XYZ file of C-alpha atoms in Angstrom:
698
model
C 22.637 130.295 77.147
C 25.752 127.476 76.661
C 24.235 124.190 76.036
C 26.783 121.294 76.935
C 27.944 118.669 73.960
C 25.556 115.802 76.461
C 22.913 117.739 75.821
C 23.311 118.266 72.046
C 23.582 114.349 72.070
C 20.700 114.471 74.244
C 18.990 117.080 72.018
C 19.948 115.523 68.442
C 18.238 111.600 69.819
C 15.109 113.243 71.195
C 14.563 115.298 68.075
C 15.586 112.989 66.026
C 12.868 109.822 67.295
C 10.366 112.647 67.588
C 10.813 113.515 64.315
C 10.829 109.826 63.747
C 7.411 108.961 65.129
C 6.014 113.129 63.956
C 6.708 111.504 60.577
C 5.338 108.226 60.754
C 2.279 110.308 62.807
C 1.994 112.387 59.494
C 2.573 109.908 57.161
C -0.430 108.346 58.779
C -2.693 111.302 59.282
C -2.447 111.920 55.648
C -3.624 108.386 54.650
C -6.034 107.525 56.934
C -7.685 111.337 56.905
C -7.866 110.684 52.938
C -9.449 107.188 53.071
C -11.877 108.472 55.553
C -12.954 111.461 53.616
C -12.573 109.513 49.911
C -15.610 107.307 52.211
C -17.303 110.262 53.367
C -17.420 111.304 49.169
C -18.873 108.000 48.917
C -21.534 107.652 51.481
C -22.392 111.644 50.320
C -22.784 110.041 46.299
C -24.884 107.168 48.083
C -26.842 109.798 49.787
C -28.012 111.425 47.576
C -29.388 108.803 45.459
C -31.219 108.124 48.428
C -32.484 111.621 48.473
C -33.601 111.393 44.773
C -35.454 108.387 45.019
C -37.156 109.609 48.469
C -37.946 112.541 46.899
C -39.198 110.553 43.209
C -40.947 108.598 44.914
C -43.015 111.672 46.872
C -43.860 112.931 44.157
C -45.365 109.319 42.381
C -47.401 109.212 46.137
C -48.272 112.877 46.272
C -50.374 112.507 42.093
C -51.939 108.944 43.819
C -53.762 110.597 46.681
C -54.417 113.437 43.872
C -55.741 110.781 41.449
C -58.355 109.606 44.111
C -59.312 112.894 45.418
C -60.280 114.497 41.858
C -62.061 110.900 40.661
C -64.551 111.516 44.027
C -68.099 112.100 42.135
C -69.758 114.479 44.624
C -66.183 116.522 44.603
C -66.687 116.810 40.483
C -70.246 117.876 40.862
C -69.572 120.398 43.717
C -66.576 121.723 41.757
C -68.808 121.402 38.647
C -71.733 123.746 40.584
C -71.215 126.864 40.612
C -73.709 128.069 43.190
C -72.781 126.427 46.422
C -72.017 128.170 48.618
C -68.469 128.575 49.609
C -68.480 127.608 53.654
C -69.684 123.920 51.378
C -66.795 124.295 49.372
C -64.295 125.273 51.682
C -65.443 122.523 54.116
C -65.758 119.843 51.207
C -62.272 121.170 50.961
C -61.193 120.699 54.553
C -62.554 117.141 54.451
C -59.427 116.162 50.896
C -57.505 117.393 52.505
C -57.516 115.416 55.750
C -58.227 112.677 53.727
C -55.502 112.722 52.422
C -53.028 114.537 54.751
C -51.500 117.118 52.937
C -50.409 120.890 54.525
C -52.580 122.690 51.955
C -54.792 122.187 49.754
C -56.522 124.011 46.469
C -60.228 123.680 44.748
C -60.518 125.815 41.289
C -62.948 125.521 38.607
C -62.465 125.306 34.840
C -61.355 129.207 34.518
C -58.482 128.647 37.329
C -60.419 131.045 39.859
C -59.500 129.575 43.360
C -63.783 128.797 44.554
C -62.215 126.854 48.140
C -58.043 127.043 49.495
C -57.546 125.156 52.984
C -54.412 124.797 54.924
C -53.078 122.528 58.386
C -52.700 125.792 59.859
C -52.798 129.447 58.341
C -49.234 129.914 58.265
C -48.858 126.905 56.024
C -51.950 128.909 53.410
C -50.377 130.027 50.482
C -51.088 133.795 49.942
C -50.393 134.074 46.173
C -50.678 130.704 44.690
C -48.654 130.450 41.367
C -51.496 130.878 38.266
C -49.414 128.712 36.291
C -49.411 125.579 38.344
C -53.406 125.796 38.076
C -53.217 126.719 34.624
C -51.229 123.822 33.737
C -53.399 121.469 35.756
C -56.512 122.367 33.698
C -54.482 121.745 30.366
C -55.734 117.679 31.368
C -51.285 117.264 32.032
C -50.537 115.859 35.778
C -47.966 118.634 37.178
C -45.531 118.001 39.737
C -43.518 120.965 41.583
C -41.906 122.567 43.546
C -43.279 126.169 45.653
C -40.736 128.785 46.852
C -43.378 130.735 49.491
C -42.792 133.403 52.158
C -45.327 130.537 54.360
C -42.004 128.000 53.417
C -41.041 125.388 50.374
C -43.459 123.247 49.512
C -43.796 119.743 47.044
C -46.869 121.122 44.759
C -48.810 118.224 42.890
C -52.204 119.265 40.412
C -54.322 117.049 38.639
C -58.067 118.251 37.076
C -61.534 117.203 37.288
C -62.993 115.675 34.309
C -66.180 114.388 33.708
C -65.834 112.550 30.727
C -63.462 114.480 28.435
C -64.928 117.882 29.742
C -62.294 119.032 32.615
C -64.718 121.042 35.117
C -62.075 122.026 37.554
C -58.783 122.236 38.921
C -56.807 120.693 42.514
C -53.622 121.426 43.756
C -52.220 120.017 46.640
C -48.931 120.978 48.340
C -47.064 119.887 51.414
C -44.035 121.735 53.259
C -40.687 121.145 52.999
C -40.298 121.976 56.494
C -37.874 120.908 59.472
C -39.257 117.474 60.489
C -40.340 116.507 57.056
C -35.690 116.675 56.411
C -35.481 115.606 59.982
C -36.720 111.877 58.704
C -34.676 112.829 55.485
C -31.565 113.019 57.695
C -32.160 109.477 59.420
C -32.786 108.164 56.321
C -29.588 109.506 55.209
C -27.514 110.073 57.593
C -25.834 113.139 56.463
C -27.494 116.888 57.152
C -29.808 118.403 55.055
C -30.513 121.999 53.750
C -32.705 123.487 50.712
C -31.829 126.739 49.327
C -33.393 129.326 47.568
C -30.771 132.416 47.664
C -31.255 131.727 52.099
C -31.156 128.995 53.699
C -34.635 128.021 53.373
C -35.115 125.484 55.626
C -32.308 122.704 57.329
C -31.127 120.416 60.178
C -28.646 123.206 61.282
C -29.065 126.986 62.494
C -26.885 129.717 62.420
C -25.275 132.732 61.147
C -22.757 129.944 60.422
C -24.664 127.790 57.845
C -26.261 130.581 56.601
C -23.200 132.697 54.649
C -21.132 129.422 54.391
C -24.027 127.668 52.325
C -25.351 130.354 50.935
C -21.728 131.226 49.239
C -20.682 127.996 48.223
C -23.975 127.148 47.220
C -23.870 130.236 44.861
C -20.255 129.131 43.256
C -21.926 125.962 42.785
C -24.956 126.349 40.630
C -21.664 127.788 37.910
C -20.586 124.399 38.257
C -22.140 120.905 36.620
C -21.506 116.712 37.775
C -23.036 117.892 41.363
C -19.169 118.529 42.537
C -18.296 117.818 46.360
C -16.735 120.698 48.175
C -15.306 120.792 52.564
C -16.989 123.897 54.239
C -16.195 124.641 58.097
C -19.739 124.728 59.468
C -19.424 126.152 63.115
C -15.246 125.140 64.260
C -16.917 121.754 62.794
C -15.155 120.601 58.726
C -17.990 119.424 56.491
C -18.220 117.669 53.305
C -21.097 118.485 50.516
C -22.705 118.291 47.804
C -25.209 120.587 46.347
C -28.000 120.044 43.072
C -30.746 121.199 41.707
C -34.483 120.728 44.289
C -37.183 118.559 41.991
C -36.502 121.114 38.819
C -37.300 124.358 40.267
C -34.637 126.528 40.947
C -34.261 125.706 44.503
C -31.274 123.938 45.870
C -30.298 121.035 48.191
C -27.484 120.878 50.360
C -26.229 116.672 51.881
C -23.609 117.304 54.467
C -21.188 114.565 55.922
C -19.561 116.346 58.995
C -15.665 114.534 58.739
C -14.973 114.971 62.003
C -17.511 112.607 63.322
C -15.835 110.627 61.502
C -11.929 110.785 62.375
C -13.033 110.850 66.325
C -12.722 107.720 66.670
C -8.980 107.811 64.581
C -8.234 110.338 66.481
C -8.874 108.057 69.990
C -6.199 105.588 68.314
C -3.853 108.434 67.562
C -4.106 109.656 71.039
C -3.333 105.756 72.283
C -0.336 105.698 70.422
C 0.946 108.725 70.943
C 0.883 107.919 74.750
C 2.982 104.764 74.037
C 5.650 106.485 71.878
C 5.955 109.533 74.153
C 7.260 106.354 76.741
C 9.560 104.635 74.184
C 11.069 108.778 74.240
C 11.130 108.959 77.732
C 12.935 105.423 78.035
C 15.719 106.696 75.280
C 15.995 110.105 76.590
C 17.161 108.581 79.750
C 19.114 105.774 78.211
C 21.145 109.203 76.073
C 21.610 111.370 79.200
C 23.956 108.425 80.936
C 25.824 107.562 78.038
C 26.331 111.514 76.508
C 27.871 112.328 80.014
C 30.070 109.769 80.228
C 31.009 110.349 76.391
C 31.856 114.384 76.972
C 33.412 114.375 80.389
C 36.861 114.371 78.831
C 36.070 116.537 76.447
C 35.073 119.327 78.723
C 37.966 118.886 80.609
C 39.660 119.496 76.769
C 37.020 122.238 76.865
C 38.372 123.992 80.143
C 41.302 123.690 79.630
C 41.148 125.854 76.512
C 39.571 128.364 77.880
C 42.732 128.603 80.394
C 45.406 128.478 78.059
C 42.745 131.296 76.455
C 42.864 133.511 79.847
C 46.743 133.650 79.239
C 47.387 130.139 82.240
C 49.855 128.209 80.007
C 50.580 126.190 83.123
C 47.110 123.505 83.211
C 47.305 119.716 81.962
C 44.311 117.731 80.263
C 44.350 114.550 82.217
C 42.531 112.224 80.333
C 41.303 108.383 82.259
C 40.751 106.738 79.132
C 42.541 104.446 76.829
C 41.170 105.367 73.354
C 41.593 108.213 71.052
C 40.038 110.685 73.611
C 43.526 109.970 75.624
C 45.690 110.397 72.802
C 43.845 114.006 71.875
C 44.331 115.339 75.683
C 48.315 114.535 74.732
C 48.113 116.200 71.286
C 46.125 119.190 73.103
C 49.687 119.259 76.242
C 51.645 119.332 73.412
C 50.551 122.316 71.438
C 50.364 124.332 75.294
C 53.784 124.007 75.033
C 54.242 125.104 71.582
C 51.837 127.559 71.995
C 53.752 129.230 75.275
C 56.868 129.309 73.753
C 55.719 130.701 70.798
C 53.428 133.643 72.381
C 56.139 133.821 74.761
C 58.849 134.943 71.587
C 56.186 136.567 69.712
C 56.302 138.706 72.655
C 60.283 139.211 73.137
C 59.671 140.371 69.135
C 56.648 142.463 69.643
C 58.209 144.583 72.870
C 61.692 144.477 70.505
C 59.847 146.209 67.398
C 57.852 148.742 69.490
C 61.121 149.634 71.516
C 63.214 150.338 68.132
C 59.811 152.158 66.778
C 59.887 154.318 69.965
C 63.213 154.889 70.409
C 63.161 156.266 66.978
C 64.392 159.734 66.229
C 63.224 160.510 62.854
C 59.509 160.017 62.618
C 58.020 157.092 61.358
C 54.026 157.385 59.455
C 52.592 153.537 58.736
C 49.878 153.890 55.859
C 46.859 151.775 54.580
C 46.403 151.045 50.823
C 43.986 154.606 50.282
C 47.085 155.729 51.612
C 44.920 157.000 55.592
C 47.735 156.378 58.455
C 47.432 153.993 60.737
C 50.184 154.028 62.305
C 52.810 157.037 64.055
C 55.371 156.906 66.364
C 56.641 159.115 68.684
C 58.254 161.299 66.892
C 56.164 162.063 64.610
C 53.897 162.894 67.356
C 55.925 165.556 68.255
C 57.144 166.874 65.307
C 53.659 167.187 64.243
C 51.596 168.744 67.290
C 49.194 165.937 67.304
C 48.259 162.802 69.179
C 48.258 159.866 67.799
C 43.860 159.355 67.637
C 44.308 161.943 65.918
C 46.639 161.155 63.200
C 45.042 157.254 63.389
C 42.548 157.121 60.139
C 43.099 160.512 58.494
C 44.482 160.955 55.197
C 47.788 161.161 54.001
C 46.936 164.846 52.843
C 46.603 165.993 55.914
C 50.391 165.768 57.062
C 51.986 166.461 53.544
C 49.043 168.402 51.156
C 47.283 167.122 48.558
C 50.517 167.047 45.994
C 52.001 165.315 48.606
C 54.917 163.098 45.990
C 53.747 164.382 43.080
C 57.151 165.354 41.759
C 57.609 162.435 42.369
C 55.335 159.840 40.250
C 53.068 160.210 43.939
C 53.178 157.125 45.299
C 52.026 155.069 42.502
C 55.423 154.543 41.752
C 56.098 153.255 45.002
C 53.862 150.592 44.288
C 55.541 149.788 40.294
C 58.981 151.695 40.813
C 61.551 151.443 43.789
C 61.593 153.557 47.255
C 61.879 157.004 47.613
C 65.298 158.618 49.573
C 65.784 161.527 51.316
C 63.751 163.840 49.365
C 63.558 166.926 50.311
C 59.008 167.424 51.653
C 57.467 169.915 53.625
C 55.409 168.406 56.628
C 52.501 170.781 57.992
C 51.928 170.577 61.849
C 48.610 171.187 63.432
C 48.637 174.736 63.903
C 49.605 175.250 60.578
C 54.080 175.945 60.329
C 55.352 174.078 58.034
C 58.458 172.001 58.610
C 61.270 170.644 56.313
C 62.086 166.940 56.806
C 64.301 164.765 54.532
C 61.739 161.525 53.576
C 62.161 158.395 51.327
C 59.189 156.281 51.820
C 59.030 152.608 50.644
C 56.036 150.119 49.729
C 54.587 147.704 51.546
C 53.846 144.043 50.478
C 52.974 140.401 51.761
C 53.880 137.503 51.313
C 52.470 137.140 47.532
C 54.602 140.128 47.284
C 50.690 142.857 46.656
C 51.174 146.215 48.204
C 49.018 146.558 51.740
C 50.262 150.019 52.484
C 53.185 152.434 52.619
C 55.737 152.962 54.700
C 57.407 157.554 55.494
C 60.321 157.395 57.232
C 60.890 161.337 57.397
C 64.204 163.203 59.626
C 63.085 167.119 60.833
C 64.996 169.582 58.985
C 64.205 172.349 60.828
C 67.332 172.355 63.128
C 69.347 171.639 59.569
C 68.199 174.253 58.176
C 68.583 177.081 61.193
C 72.455 175.896 60.548
C 72.635 176.665 57.080
C 70.784 179.575 57.709
C 73.076 180.720 60.709
C 75.892 179.916 58.470
C 74.953 182.038 55.592
C 74.088 184.653 57.220
C 77.614 184.624 59.452
C 79.332 184.278 56.438
C 77.350 187.094 54.934
C 78.318 189.688 58.294
C 81.412 187.673 57.627
C 82.056 189.649 54.199
C 80.260 191.970 54.341
C 81.754 192.872 57.805
C 85.472 193.892 56.260
C 84.025 195.259 53.545
C 82.594 197.966 56.201
C 85.997 197.772 57.893
C 88.263 199.200 54.844
C 85.328 201.157 54.049
C 85.145 203.271 57.550
C 88.921 203.395 58.066
C 89.674 205.552 54.623
C 86.389 207.639 55.188
C 87.023 208.026 59.208
C 89.324 210.373 58.588
C 88.520 212.970 55.870
C 85.250 212.021 58.042
C 86.591 213.490 61.064
C 88.716 216.535 59.885
C 84.830 217.324 57.972
C 82.698 217.316 61.092
C 85.476 219.217 63.013
C 85.705 222.120 61.330
C 82.532 222.403 60.624
C 81.744 221.856 64.625
C 84.088 224.838 64.943
C 83.195 227.066 61.972
C 78.561 227.300 63.823
C 80.305 228.104 66.836
C 81.981 231.155 65.132
C 79.563 232.245 62.654
C 77.007 234.322 64.305
C 73.672 233.320 64.096
C 72.534 235.631 62.019
C 75.614 236.111 59.624
C 74.302 234.291 56.220
C 75.955 231.111 56.422
C 75.401 230.744 59.691
C 71.943 228.406 58.484
C 74.797 225.975 55.750
C 77.281 225.826 58.428
C 74.269 223.860 60.898
C 73.617 221.479 57.720
C 77.210 220.635 57.502
C 77.819 219.923 60.709
C 74.435 217.548 61.384
C 74.697 215.473 58.380
C 78.557 215.694 58.539
C 77.467 214.606 62.603
C 75.331 211.604 60.925
C 77.862 209.784 58.706
C 79.836 209.858 61.670
C 77.470 207.969 63.542
C 77.177 205.920 60.438
C 81.171 204.613 59.873
C 80.910 204.016 63.619
C 78.371 201.355 62.983
C 80.320 200.193 60.426
C 83.330 199.947 62.915
C 80.829 198.404 65.340
C 79.313 196.343 62.783
C 83.654 194.653 61.378
C 84.250 194.018 65.154
C 84.553 190.681 65.521
C 86.537 189.986 68.696
C 84.767 188.131 71.549
C 82.833 190.539 73.723
C 84.191 191.674 77.684
C 81.820 190.074 79.193
C 80.599 190.401 82.448
C 77.730 188.982 85.274
C 74.487 191.195 83.962
C 71.176 190.997 85.243
C 68.187 190.983 82.608
C 65.786 192.582 84.568
C 67.908 195.587 85.514
C 69.429 196.133 82.055
C 65.984 196.007 80.812
C 64.189 198.420 83.601
C 66.979 201.029 82.556
C 66.551 200.741 79.214
C 62.468 201.394 79.243
C 63.517 203.976 81.213
C 63.997 205.565 77.912
C 61.667 203.676 76.119
C 58.767 204.703 78.385
C 58.549 208.448 77.090
C 58.616 208.073 73.586
C 55.966 205.132 73.918
C 53.887 207.594 75.579
C 53.516 210.189 72.858
C 52.344 207.319 71.047
C 49.859 206.349 72.969
C 51.897 202.527 73.536
C 51.524 200.620 76.361
C 54.466 198.518 78.018
C 53.979 195.708 79.802
C 56.911 194.267 81.801
C 56.599 190.306 82.678
C 59.418 189.333 84.373
C 60.339 185.786 85.702
C 60.083 184.772 89.414
C 63.914 184.403 89.754
C 65.267 186.478 86.990
C 68.721 184.637 84.945
C 71.734 186.622 85.747
C 73.368 185.579 82.256
C 77.781 186.265 81.555
C 77.307 189.042 79.041
C 78.558 192.002 77.740
C 76.124 194.516 79.357
C 76.215 197.625 76.327
C 75.807 194.872 73.800
C 72.551 193.628 75.451
C 70.697 197.016 76.382
C 71.327 197.644 72.790
C 69.518 194.699 71.744
C 66.661 195.637 73.529
C 66.894 199.461 72.635
C 66.845 198.722 68.981
C 64.683 196.008 69.544
C 61.990 198.291 72.065
C 62.582 200.852 68.768
C 61.655 198.801 65.898
C 58.401 197.438 67.896
C 57.719 201.704 68.693
C 57.556 202.364 65.161
C 55.102 199.674 64.327
C 53.028 201.427 66.124
C 51.929 204.899 64.849
C 48.509 204.449 66.179
C 48.909 203.151 69.458
C 48.520 199.877 70.918
C 50.542 197.424 73.427
C 54.365 196.751 73.810
C 55.158 193.728 75.853
C 58.702 192.603 77.455
C 59.021 189.561 78.725
C 61.559 186.907 80.484
C 62.342 183.561 80.866
C 63.674 180.340 80.527
C 64.072 177.889 78.369
C 65.705 174.731 77.190
C 67.470 173.680 72.997
C 68.596 171.308 72.161
C 69.314 170.094 75.563
C 70.804 173.840 76.119
C 70.157 175.847 78.718
C 68.775 179.210 77.461
C 67.727 183.135 79.793
C 64.599 184.453 76.825
C 64.219 188.089 76.369
C 60.477 188.456 74.037
C 60.150 191.753 72.625
C 56.412 191.605 71.593
C 54.376 194.604 69.506
C 50.699 194.188 68.369
C 51.679 196.569 65.628
C 50.729 195.763 61.550
C 53.737 192.053 60.967
C 56.046 191.215 59.540
C 54.894 189.606 55.510
C 56.491 186.540 55.162
C 58.121 187.065 51.850
C 60.235 189.218 53.894
C 61.066 187.324 56.628
C 64.269 186.009 55.496
C 65.361 188.929 54.488
C 64.922 191.331 57.525
C 68.105 190.580 59.341
C 70.429 191.461 55.991
C 72.788 194.580 55.549
C 70.797 197.301 54.918
C 68.191 194.964 53.841
C 64.713 197.853 55.147
C 61.055 198.725 54.862
C 61.643 202.518 56.657
C 61.113 204.960 54.874
C 64.264 207.004 52.829
C 66.217 208.582 55.400
C 64.840 207.174 58.282
C 66.668 203.998 58.716
C 70.135 202.442 57.409
C 69.162 198.689 57.417
C 72.341 197.838 59.886
C 70.092 197.800 63.271
C 68.206 194.422 63.062
C 71.975 192.915 61.083
C 73.587 194.031 64.131
C 71.489 192.421 66.595
C 71.955 189.285 64.733
C 76.091 189.605 64.851
C 75.399 190.334 68.957
C 73.454 187.381 69.482
C 76.504 185.282 67.379
C 78.651 187.075 69.123
C 77.051 186.053 73.023
C 76.205 182.163 71.070
C 72.834 182.752 71.544
C 70.023 182.514 69.051
C 67.321 185.256 67.842
C 64.090 183.770 66.366
C 61.005 185.804 64.628
C 56.883 185.190 64.685
C 54.887 187.590 62.835
C 51.323 187.509 62.204
C 50.001 190.118 59.529
C 47.694 192.696 61.210
C 47.926 190.533 64.919
C 52.133 191.763 65.878
C 55.436 190.532 65.562
C 57.717 188.482 68.340
C 60.906 188.584 68.591
C 62.238 185.725 71.101
C 66.444 186.847 72.275
C 67.946 182.975 73.748
C 71.653 183.689 75.523
C 73.212 180.904 76.857
C 73.578 181.020 81.345
């Protein structure tokens, strides 16, 4: 969600006011809470002093009662008389307890044996009175202490019954430290009170949180001297507390004051202050909304104008009614819009011009980044390499140029530190794996700081040029060989003709059973082969233009296939014809066309001694904006090795066994195609077969 400028101003001012109010509240809170907490600490120290004095006064009061009872003569006599029955002794003890007002009372003899033990309630009667207390009293010294028994916690005083200096018995008096007693202390000290002895033995508070938290806190306080004040949370309420030993015993008491109660008045006052502050904030908010709206209206108009420019609408203008800096800003904005419009139009024209130049280039263009990865190619490069543009973008240059691209020129580093490379012959690799010869020019692309940002490669396809050069070399070679053949053929043609004539005459006249009959037949056969070879030489050496007539390629092919099919059938070769729906009719020498088809078909059959398929197709092709009729002869033989494919049209070059080929067949086909201003192409893969394509203009 987008926040408007006026809303931002309003929010900023509101946040500022709220921040100031919050900071003031926090500072006040901390100061006030610190002061209240310090007051509670002081009150706790005061309450502790009161509690300690109250304990001392209570023990002094109890000891005074004990001395009064132990001095009564009839009780002395009763304790010293060992033959009183237990009921009487218990009765006397109960009277003494009621006079003192204690919770339990014990009479013993001078040996420490308990004569009577009575309690205000059976639950307050100690089951196992401490022997040490009784023994201490029988020594003649008064005892003051605290008992922690299963029946509760008791304040205990003990003294001796004496006749003169003789100790005749002991008196132990105990007062329970119960909830009623500590509640009275709570009202006196204005603090919560608990007595601990491993567990919470008695307290003005109750519940599991008290037991768990106080026990943990008291255990940590036992190792601390000076009665440190601690802070504890009990039942979602925060307390300050102080702990100390409970009057010369292993028990500890805890005094606690609630901070929440002390802070209640302050919280109420703070609530009133916050209410007033919110009212002030509301007034500030209303004023801010009104003022910020007036301030941001011209800026919003500028923003809307900027959006229209971003969408390409440069016709919009911003109007400002005020006579201040906003108006100056609007005028500058309108001027900037006009400048942007003019610059954009010029940039579009420049970009379109550059795109047209790159698109219209005949040569290939490849642009690389500093990492030698392709960032841009033109259509000529895509056509030459057989890739789509998206397949090349982001790929390394090694995909097209190989791993050792520009190695002979020192690599791309040479372009960085030296001058550009111009018109060097290189090889590009097409998508289908074929190699394409190119003339390459390359240079580094630099920014205005002369830093290299990439490389620009422009290459010219040399395939057609290489083919024309090869044709020129082949034609020159064929012309030289043809001239030589012509001279040789004319010199030996007459003698061979005489030999052939006489041999034929002798073969007819010599009987079959004659001793020279077989030899004469061999002479006739070899002479005939020489005569055929000489005729081939003469045909090869003739360079005059052939006599042309209209030739229907389908008819010419079918007439030759009538001669080829029997031989193909004997070799288990399937012959397949795929003729164009509209068979082309060309101007050519019919005999030459038949000779081309026959020789190529015979070579195809020779490459498939174990059987296969011979496919002959016709069609039409466009090459260099010129229309050609195509004859395609394809076999599934063993294929022609790549290293000898460039030699197969050379005269006398053959891969056949001696005596099975003259090496003139493909040379003669090449010469006949050239005489018809055509082209012959070869495509072969080892193990997959060979395809010859003859292209004749029409």
